[in-house]
Amino acid sequence: MSALQLRSAKQEDILTIITILADDTYGQSREEVYSDEPGQEKQLNPVYQKAFEAIQADPNQDLCVLVDEQDHIWGTLQLTYIQYLNRKGSKRALIESVHVRADQRGKGLGNKMMQLAIERAKDNGATIIQLTSDKRRTDAHRFYKRLGFQDSHEGFKLIL
């Protein structure tokens, strides 16, 4: 595979990103790629366009895609920068929605994407990088530990 880079997502990437997110055991039940308006041609669900616009408008959000020299998308993740008062006013980076195309998993692309994301976070002034992972994703947990992440905290979520 040619040289890979992590770049900010563009408008024309939305369908590919959502397709990657939905092509996953858990994503299949969470994502609705297309709107199901009766009598209309299949179109991207407008909730994704609205979300993309909100992400683009927030300077602390960085929706990224892993691309090759031909700009083919192989994976995606989202970085969120959070300014803290603690730890001497440090900035943290939160990584979410880490996904590699299903047909490309196990080829080292996730490792490359995460290494690039860590460098991107450092370049943006982050001193800590953190993430959460579904408890059922034991393979992902092993992957993150191999990258040096520690399971140091217990996470909690409340669906609103």
Tab-separated table of C-alpha atoms in Angstrom:
chain	number	residue	atom	x	y	z
A	1	MET	CA	0.000	0.000	0.000
A	2	SER	CA	1.289	3.462	-0.859
A	3	ALA	CA	2.123	6.164	1.684
A	4	LEU	CA	-0.682	6.851	4.117
A	5	GLN	CA	-1.682	10.103	5.764
A	6	LEU	CA	-4.352	11.250	8.164
A	7	ARG	CA	-6.252	14.274	6.891
A	8	SER	CA	-9.332	16.160	7.998
A	9	ALA	CA	-12.512	14.860	6.412
A	10	LYS	CA	-14.167	16.768	3.598
A	11	GLN	CA	-17.804	17.068	2.588
A	12	GLU	CA	-17.412	14.456	-0.133
A	13	ASP	CA	-16.086	11.913	2.423
A	14	ILE	CA	-19.280	11.710	4.488
A	15	LEU	CA	-20.890	8.731	2.716
A	16	THR	CA	-17.667	6.704	2.810
A	17	ILE	CA	-17.130	7.479	6.506
A	18	ILE	CA	-20.695	6.509	7.453
A	19	THR	CA	-20.452	3.345	5.362
A	20	ILE	CA	-17.265	2.359	7.239
A	21	LEU	CA	-18.919	3.098	10.601
A	22	ALA	CA	-21.982	1.035	9.684
A	23	ASP	CA	-19.971	-1.950	8.389
A	24	ASP	CA	-19.353	-3.279	11.866
A	25	THR	CA	-21.125	-5.636	14.259
A	26	TYR	CA	-22.215	-2.790	16.530
A	27	GLY	CA	-22.415	-0.066	13.889
A	28	GLN	CA	-25.039	-1.977	11.927
A	29	SER	CA	-27.518	-1.453	14.732
A	30	ARG	CA	-26.545	2.186	15.414
A	31	GLU	CA	-26.271	3.741	11.963
A	32	GLU	CA	-28.933	4.429	9.338
A	33	VAL	CA	-26.859	5.406	6.324
A	34	TYR	CA	-29.754	6.230	4.050
A	35	SER	CA	-32.976	8.083	4.728
A	36	ASP	CA	-35.992	5.900	4.205
A	37	GLU	CA	-38.398	8.471	2.855
A	38	PRO	CA	-41.140	6.562	1.027
A	39	GLY	CA	-41.223	7.213	-2.707
A	40	GLN	CA	-37.846	8.974	-2.777
A	41	GLU	CA	-34.556	7.874	-4.265
A	42	LYS	CA	-32.079	6.463	-1.737
A	43	GLN	CA	-30.181	9.415	-0.194
A	44	LEU	CA	-27.723	9.879	2.620
A	45	ASN	CA	-29.582	10.333	5.880
A	46	PRO	CA	-29.567	14.126	6.477
A	47	VAL	CA	-28.608	13.697	10.142
A	48	TYR	CA	-25.050	12.994	8.997
A	49	GLN	CA	-24.800	16.214	6.997
A	50	LYS	CA	-26.032	18.185	9.998
A	51	ALA	CA	-23.518	16.459	12.287
A	52	PHE	CA	-20.680	17.014	9.807
A	53	GLU	CA	-21.462	20.728	9.645
A	54	ALA	CA	-21.424	20.967	13.458
A	55	ILE	CA	-18.083	19.134	13.610
A	56	GLN	CA	-16.612	21.412	10.945
A	57	ALA	CA	-17.771	24.521	12.832
A	58	ASP	CA	-16.087	23.464	16.093
A	59	PRO	CA	-12.318	24.115	16.183
A	60	ASN	CA	-11.926	21.457	18.889
A	61	GLN	CA	-13.258	18.706	16.624
A	62	ASP	CA	-11.202	16.924	13.981
A	63	LEU	CA	-12.968	14.224	11.995
A	64	CYS	CA	-10.162	12.423	10.176
A	65	VAL	CA	-9.731	9.907	7.399
A	66	LEU	CA	-6.768	7.682	6.649
A	67	VAL	CA	-5.967	8.033	2.947
A	68	ASP	CA	-3.388	6.796	0.482
A	69	GLU	CA	-1.657	8.805	-2.268
A	70	GLN	CA	-4.729	8.439	-4.511
A	71	ASP	CA	-6.919	9.805	-1.674
A	72	HIS	CA	-8.695	6.451	-1.189
A	73	ILE	CA	-10.173	6.271	2.311
A	74	TRP	CA	-9.082	3.275	4.408
A	75	GLY	CA	-10.223	4.318	7.872
A	76	THR	CA	-11.658	7.050	10.034
A	77	LEU	CA	-11.520	8.434	13.561
A	78	GLN	CA	-12.525	11.569	15.388
A	79	LEU	CA	-10.294	13.640	17.646
A	80	THR	CA	-11.826	16.008	20.182
A	81	TYR	CA	-9.609	18.444	22.045
A	82	ILE	CA	-10.584	19.287	25.623
A	83	GLN	CA	-8.961	22.077	27.609
A	84	TYR	CA	-8.591	21.320	31.325
A	85	LEU	CA	-7.675	23.352	34.369
A	86	ASN	CA	-6.149	20.344	36.082
A	87	ARG	CA	-2.718	19.009	35.206
A	88	LYS	CA	-1.468	22.580	34.945
A	89	GLY	CA	-4.072	23.642	32.398
A	90	SER	CA	-3.330	20.782	30.045
A	91	LYS	CA	-5.154	19.897	26.859
A	92	ARG	CA	-6.371	16.361	26.229
A	93	ALA	CA	-7.316	14.620	23.044
A	94	LEU	CA	-10.212	12.179	23.015
A	95	ILE	CA	-10.219	9.613	20.208
A	96	GLU	CA	-13.581	8.189	19.192
A	97	SER	CA	-15.081	6.163	16.357
A	98	VAL	CA	-11.878	4.411	15.324
A	99	HIS	CA	-12.723	2.245	12.320
A	100	VAL	CA	-10.842	0.658	9.431
A	101	ARG	CA	-12.666	-0.587	6.341
A	102	ALA	CA	-13.902	-4.111	7.062
A	103	ASP	CA	-12.103	-5.616	4.048
A	104	GLN	CA	-8.791	-4.088	5.197
A	105	ARG	CA	-8.712	-5.056	8.867
A	106	GLY	CA	-5.720	-6.993	10.150
A	107	LYS	CA	-3.275	-5.327	7.729
A	108	GLY	CA	-1.751	-2.777	10.109
A	109	LEU	CA	-3.863	0.162	8.936
A	110	GLY	CA	-5.404	0.725	12.370
A	111	ASN	CA	-1.945	0.853	13.920
A	112	LYS	CA	-0.759	3.375	11.335
A	113	MET	CA	-3.914	5.475	11.738
A	114	MET	CA	-3.574	5.567	15.528
A	115	GLN	CA	0.126	6.487	15.355
A	116	LEU	CA	-0.737	9.366	13.020
A	117	ALA	CA	-3.588	10.441	15.323
A	118	ILE	CA	-1.261	10.449	18.338
A	119	GLU	CA	1.216	12.646	16.448
A	120	ARG	CA	-1.619	14.932	15.327
A	121	ALA	CA	-2.798	15.298	18.933
A	122	LYS	CA	0.744	16.089	20.120
A	123	ASP	CA	1.089	18.688	17.364
A	124	ASN	CA	-2.168	20.248	18.595
A	125	GLY	CA	-0.759	20.593	22.123
A	126	ALA	CA	-2.391	17.578	23.784
A	127	THR	CA	-0.458	16.115	26.694
A	128	ILE	CA	-2.789	13.148	27.251
A	129	ILE	CA	-4.744	11.127	24.769
A	130	GLN	CA	-7.661	9.024	25.932
A	131	LEU	CA	-10.394	6.878	24.494
A	132	THR	CA	-13.260	4.636	25.435
A	133	SER	CA	-14.082	1.291	23.893
A	134	ASP	CA	-17.174	-0.855	24.147
A	135	LYS	CA	-16.579	-3.569	26.760
A	136	ARG	CA	-17.539	-6.207	24.188
A	137	ARG	CA	-14.697	-5.205	21.835
A	138	THR	CA	-11.998	-7.341	23.443
A	139	ASP	CA	-9.884	-7.422	20.257
A	140	ALA	CA	-9.876	-3.612	20.236
A	141	HIS	CA	-8.819	-3.564	23.880
A	142	ARG	CA	-5.787	-5.735	23.079
A	143	PHE	CA	-5.008	-3.451	20.117
A	144	TYR	CA	-5.072	-0.296	22.269
A	145	LYS	CA	-2.913	-1.926	24.946
A	146	ARG	CA	-0.339	-2.867	22.280
A	147	LEU	CA	-0.241	0.835	21.347
A	148	GLY	CA	0.594	1.725	24.968
A	149	PHE	CA	-2.846	2.747	26.226
A	150	GLN	CA	-3.617	1.733	29.812
A	151	ASP	CA	-7.049	0.726	31.064
A	152	SER	CA	-6.671	3.074	34.013
A	153	HIS	CA	-10.261	4.257	34.452
A	154	GLU	CA	-13.777	2.829	34.436
A	155	GLY	CA	-16.060	4.689	32.024
A	156	PHE	CA	-19.736	5.474	32.430
A	157	LYS	CA	-22.321	6.590	29.889
A	158	LEU	CA	-25.897	7.716	30.122
A	159	ILE	CA	-27.951	7.589	26.926
A	160	LEU	CA	-30.143	10.689	26.769
